[in-house]
Coordinates of C-alpha atoms in Angstrom, one line a residue:
X9 CA -61.4 193.1 77.7
X10 CA -57.8 192.3 76.4
X11 CA -57.0 189.8 73.5
X12 CA -56.9 186.5 75.3
X13 CA -59.9 187.2 76.9
X14 CA -61.5 188.2 73.5
X15 CA -60.1 184.6 72.4
X16 CA -61.1 182.5 75.1
X17 CA -64.8 184.0 74.9
X18 CA -65.1 183.3 71.3
X19 CA -63.8 179.3 72.1
X20 CA -66.0 178.9 75.0
X21 CA -68.9 180.0 73.0
X22 CA -67.7 177.3 70.2
X23 CA -67.3 175.0 72.9
X24 CA -70.4 175.5 74.9
X25 CA -72.2 175.3 71.3
X26 CA -71.0 173.0 69.2
X27 CA -74.2 173.7 66.6
X28 CA -72.9 177.5 66.6
X29 CA -71.5 178.8 63.6
X30 CA -68.3 180.4 63.8
X31 CA -69.6 183.7 62.5
X32 CA -72.5 183.9 65.4
X33 CA -69.7 183.3 68.0
X34 CA -67.7 186.2 66.6
X35 CA -70.7 188.6 66.6
X36 CA -71.4 187.1 70.0
X37 CA -67.9 188.1 71.2
X38 CA -67.9 191.1 69.7
X39 CA -71.2 192.4 71.4
X40 CA -69.8 190.9 74.9
X41 CA -66.5 193.5 73.9
X42 CA -68.8 196.4 72.9
X43 CA -70.6 196.0 76.2
X44 CA -67.1 195.9 78.4
X45 CA -65.3 198.4 76.5
X46 CA -64.0 201.7 78.4
X47 CA -63.4 203.8 75.3
X48 CA -64.0 207.2 75.8
X49 CA -64.8 208.1 72.3
X50 CA -66.9 206.9 69.5
X51 CA -64.2 207.0 67.2
X52 CA -62.1 204.9 69.8
X53 CA -64.8 202.7 70.2
X54 CA -64.9 201.8 66.6
X55 CA -61.3 201.3 66.5
X56 CA -61.6 199.2 69.3
X57 CA -64.3 196.6 67.5
X58 CA -62.5 196.6 64.3
X59 CA -59.0 195.4 66.1
X60 CA -61.1 193.1 68.1
X61 CA -62.7 191.7 64.7
X62 CA -59.3 191.2 63.5
X63 CA -57.8 189.5 66.3
X64 CA -61.0 186.8 66.1
X65 CA -59.7 186.5 62.4
X66 CA -56.8 186.0 63.5
X67 CA -57.9 183.1 65.7
X68 CA -60.5 181.5 63.1
X69 CA -59.4 182.6 59.6
X70 CA -62.8 181.2 57.8
X71 CA -64.9 184.0 55.4
X72 CA -67.7 183.4 57.7
X73 CA -65.7 185.2 60.5
X74 CA -64.5 187.8 58.8
X75 CA -68.1 188.4 56.8
X76 CA -70.1 188.6 59.9
X77 CA -67.6 190.8 62.0
X78 CA -67.9 193.3 58.9
X79 CA -71.4 193.0 58.8
X80 CA -71.8 193.4 62.7
X81 CA -69.8 196.7 62.4
X82 CA -71.8 198.2 59.8
X83 CA -75.1 197.4 61.6
X84 CA -74.3 198.7 64.7
X85 CA -71.8 201.6 63.8
X86 CA -74.6 203.2 62.3
X87 CA -75.6 204.5 65.3
X88 CA -72.7 206.4 65.6
X89 CA -74.0 208.7 62.9
X90 CA -77.2 209.4 65.0
X91 CA -75.9 210.1 68.7
X92 CA -72.9 211.9 69.4
X93 CA -73.4 211.3 73.5
X94 CA -71.0 208.3 73.3
X95 CA -73.0 206.9 76.6
X96 CA -76.5 206.6 74.7
X97 CA -74.6 205.6 71.4
X98 CA -73.2 202.9 72.7
X99 CA -76.4 201.8 74.2
X100 CA -78.4 201.8 71.0
X101 CA -75.0 200.0 69.4
X102 CA -75.9 197.2 72.4
X103 CA -79.4 197.2 71.3
X104 CA -79.0 196.7 67.8
X105 CA -76.2 194.3 68.2
X106 CA -78.7 192.1 70.5
X107 CA -81.6 192.6 67.4
X108 CA -78.8 191.4 64.7
X109 CA -78.3 188.5 66.9
X110 CA -82.1 187.7 67.1
X111 CA -82.1 188.1 63.7
X112 CA -79.5 185.7 62.3
X113 CA -80.2 183.6 64.8
X114 CA -83.3 182.3 62.8
X115 CA -81.3 182.1 59.6
X116 CA -80.7 178.6 59.3
X117 CA -84.8 177.6 60.2
X118 CA -85.5 180.4 57.3
X119 CA -83.5 178.4 54.8
X120 CA -84.7 175.0 55.5
X121 CA -88.0 176.3 55.3
X122 CA -87.3 177.2 51.6
X123 CA -85.3 174.6 50.3
X124 CA -86.8 171.6 51.7
X125 CA -89.4 171.6 49.3
X126 CA -87.1 171.1 46.4
X127 CA -86.2 167.9 47.8
X128 CA -88.9 165.1 46.2
X129 CA -90.0 161.8 47.7
X130 CA -87.5 159.3 47.0
X131 CA -84.8 161.6 46.1
X132 CA -81.2 160.7 45.7
X133 CA -79.0 163.9 47.2
X134 CA -75.3 164.5 46.9
X135 CA -73.4 166.8 49.4
X136 CA -70.0 167.7 50.1
X137 CA -68.3 167.8 53.4
X138 CA -70.2 169.0 56.8
X139 CA -72.4 171.9 56.9
X140 CA -75.2 172.7 59.7
X141 CA -77.6 174.5 57.2
X142 CA -77.6 171.6 55.2
X143 CA -77.9 169.3 57.9
X144 CA -81.1 171.7 58.9
X145 CA -82.5 171.3 55.0
X146 CA -82.3 167.4 55.4
X147 CA -83.8 167.2 59.0
X148 CA -86.5 169.5 57.9
X149 CA -87.3 167.1 54.9
X150 CA -87.2 164.3 57.3
X151 CA -90.1 166.0 59.5
X152 CA -92.4 166.5 56.6
X153 CA -92.4 162.1 56.2
X154 CA -90.1 162.3 52.9
X155 CA -88.1 159.6 51.6
X156 CA -85.0 160.5 50.7
X157 CA -81.1 159.2 50.5
X158 CA -78.0 161.1 50.7
X159 CA -74.6 160.5 49.5
X160 CA -71.9 162.1 51.5
X161 CA -68.3 162.8 50.2
X162 CA -65.4 161.8 52.5
X163 CA -64.2 165.3 52.4
X164 CA -60.1 165.3 53.3
X165 CA -57.9 166.2 54.6
X166 CA -60.0 166.2 58.1
X167 CA -62.6 163.5 56.7
X168 CA -65.6 165.9 57.9
X169 CA -68.0 164.1 55.4
X170 CA -68.2 161.6 58.0
X171 CA -69.0 163.7 60.7
X172 CA -71.9 164.8 58.4
X173 CA -72.8 160.9 57.8
X174 CA -73.4 160.3 61.3
X175 CA -74.9 163.3 61.7
X176 CA -77.5 162.2 58.9
X177 CA -78.1 158.7 60.1
X178 CA -79.2 160.0 63.5
X179 CA -82.3 161.8 61.7
X180 CA -83.1 157.9 60.6
X181 CA -82.0 158.7 57.0
X182 CA -80.1 156.5 54.6
X183 CA -76.6 157.8 53.7
X184 CA -73.9 156.3 52.3
X185 CA -69.8 158.4 52.3
X186 CA -68.5 158.2 49.1
X187 CA -64.7 158.9 48.3
X188 CA -63.7 162.4 47.1
X189 CA -62.6 161.5 43.9
X190 CA -65.6 159.3 43.2
X191 CA -67.9 162.1 43.1
X192 CA -68.1 162.0 39.1
X193 CA -69.3 158.0 39.4
X194 CA -71.8 159.1 42.2
X195 CA -73.7 161.6 40.4
X196 CA -75.3 159.6 37.5
X197 CA -77.6 158.7 40.4
X198 CA -78.0 161.1 42.2
X199 CA -81.0 163.7 41.5
X200 CA -79.6 167.1 42.7
X201 CA -76.7 168.1 45.0
X202 CA -77.0 170.5 48.2
X203 CA -74.1 172.1 49.5
X204 CA -73.5 175.1 52.1
X205 CA -70.9 178.0 51.6
X206 CA -68.3 179.8 53.9
X207 CA -68.7 182.8 52.2
X208 CA -70.7 184.2 48.8
X209 CA -69.1 186.6 47.2
X210 CA -70.5 189.5 45.2
X211 CA -70.6 187.3 41.9
X212 CA -72.6 185.1 43.2
X213 CA -70.3 182.3 43.4
X214 CA -69.3 180.6 46.6
X215 CA -66.1 179.9 48.6
X216 CA -66.2 176.4 50.7
X217 CA -64.6 173.5 51.5
X218 CA -62.1 172.2 49.2
X219 CA -63.8 169.4 46.6
X220 CA -67.0 171.6 46.3
X221 CA -66.0 173.3 42.8
X222 CA -64.9 170.0 41.4
X223 CA -68.3 168.6 42.7
X224 CA -70.2 171.6 40.9
X225 CA -68.2 171.0 37.5
X226 CA -69.4 167.3 37.8
X227 CA -73.0 168.6 38.6
X228 CA -72.9 170.6 35.7
X229 CA -71.6 167.9 33.2
X230 CA -74.3 165.6 34.5
X231 CA -76.9 168.0 34.0
X232 CA -77.7 167.9 37.6
X233 CA -79.0 171.0 39.6
X234 CA -76.7 172.5 42.5
X235 CA -78.4 174.0 45.3
X236 CA -76.4 176.4 47.8
X237 CA -77.6 176.9 51.4
X238 CA -76.1 179.9 53.3
X239 CA -77.2 182.3 56.0
X240 CA -77.2 185.8 54.5
X241 CA -74.3 186.6 57.3
X242 CA -71.9 184.9 55.0
X243 CA -72.4 187.4 52.4
X244 CA -69.0 189.3 51.5
X245 CA -67.7 191.6 49.7
X246 CA -64.8 189.7 47.7
X247 CA -64.8 189.6 43.9
X248 CA -62.6 186.5 42.9
X249 CA -62.4 185.5 39.1
X250 CA -60.4 182.4 39.5
X251 CA -58.9 180.2 42.9
X252 CA -56.0 182.6 42.7
X253 CA -58.1 185.5 43.6
X254 CA -59.3 184.4 47.0
X255 CA -56.8 185.9 49.6
X256 CA -54.4 183.5 51.2
X257 CA -55.9 184.2 54.8
X258 CA -58.8 182.5 53.8
X259 CA -57.4 179.4 51.9
X260 CA -55.4 178.2 55.0
X261 CA -56.2 177.8 58.8
X262 CA -55.1 180.1 61.2
X263 CA -52.5 178.2 62.6
X264 CA -50.9 177.2 59.0
X265 CA -50.3 180.7 58.0
X266 CA -48.7 181.7 61.2
X267 CA -46.5 178.9 61.5
X268 CA -45.5 178.2 57.7
X269 CA -43.5 180.6 55.7
X270 CA -44.4 178.6 52.4
X271 CA -47.7 178.3 51.5
X272 CA -47.1 176.8 48.0
X273 CA -46.2 173.5 49.8
X274 CA -50.0 173.4 51.7
X275 CA -53.3 172.3 50.7
X276 CA -55.8 175.2 50.8
X277 CA -58.8 174.1 53.0
X278 CA -61.1 176.2 50.5
X279 CA -61.6 176.5 46.6
X280 CA -63.7 179.0 44.7
X281 CA -66.9 177.9 42.6
X282 CA -68.1 180.3 40.3
X283 CA -71.7 181.6 39.8
X284 CA -71.7 179.9 36.3
X285 CA -72.0 176.5 37.8
X286 CA -74.8 177.3 40.9
X287 CA -78.3 176.6 40.0
X288 CA -79.8 178.6 43.2
X289 CA -78.8 179.7 46.5
X290 CA -81.3 179.5 49.1
X291 CA -80.7 182.4 51.8
X292 CA -82.6 183.9 55.1
X293 CA -83.4 186.7 52.3
X294 CA -84.9 184.4 50.2
X295 CA -84.3 181.8 47.2
X296 CA -81.6 183.6 44.9
X297 CA -80.1 183.3 41.9
X298 CA -75.9 183.6 41.6
X299 CA -76.8 187.3 39.6
X300 CA -79.4 188.6 42.5
X301 CA -76.6 188.4 45.2
X302 CA -74.8 191.4 44.2
X303 CA -78.1 193.1 44.7
X304 CA -78.7 191.9 48.1
X305 CA -75.2 192.5 49.2
X306 CA -75.6 196.2 48.5
X307 CA -78.7 196.2 50.5
X308 CA -76.7 194.5 53.6
X309 CA -74.0 197.0 53.4
X310 CA -75.9 200.2 52.5

C-alpha cells in the first residue's frame, strides 16, 4: 500500500461516513495498511506503520489523528514482544487492531451516557464550534425527554458552529447561533458550557478549536461549570504550559503547513485551555477531574 493509496483510503473513510472521527478513520486506514503490508521482519513492519502514521498526519494535522495513530501503534506493537514468528505476530496484531477499533467505536455512546445526567430539565447550554461528541450528548438528553435550549458560537474562520446549529435543530431542540465575540455577553444567561476536544493533554488541559480558551475564561469569570466531552483515543502525550507550547503541526491545517513559509501571518485553528479552567472531563474511561488525566494516560501507554 503506497502513500497515494493510503491517503485515498483515509479520505474514502471520511467521505463514506461523515460522522466518523478523523482518528477512527486513521486507525481503520492503519489496520488496512497492516493487512496489506508485505514486510518480512517485525522491525520493518513497525517502521512501515510509523511512516504510514506520519503520512496520515501530513494529510490531517489534527491532534486526534496523531494521538489515535500513536495509541493504535502502542496497542498492537506489544504483540511483537510476545511472538517471534512474523506471520503469527501479524495475525495477532490484526486481531488486536480489530479489537481496538471495536472498543473505540463505543466511546461516544459511553460519554453521552455519563454526561447527559448533568443536563437538568430547563437547562440553557453553551457549546463552541462543531463537535460530534457534544452532539451525541445532546441527542441522548433529548431522547430522555429533557427540555433544554442551546447557544452555539458561530466559530470562525470556518463557521463550524452553523453546521452544529443545524444538527441540533434536527433534534428538535431550540438553538441560537451567537457571535464568537458575544460569549461573555451570553454566558450570564446559560447554566453550563459543554465543549468537545481535539486532544486532551497530560496536564488535563485540552486542545480544541480556536475560541475554546476564551469561552473557558469567561465561564470561570461567571462561575459557570465548563465540561469537556472527549474519547480516550484523543489523550495525547503533550504538556503545553501556554499557547506557544502547542506545536505548529497542530495549530495549522496540513495544506497551510505545506504551502505557507511564514506562519506568523496565519490564524491558528486551535488553542490550548489549561486544566484550571475545566470543571470535569467526560470520557469513555469515566468522569475525570483534570488532575486525573495524567494517571489515565500512563495506563493507556503502559
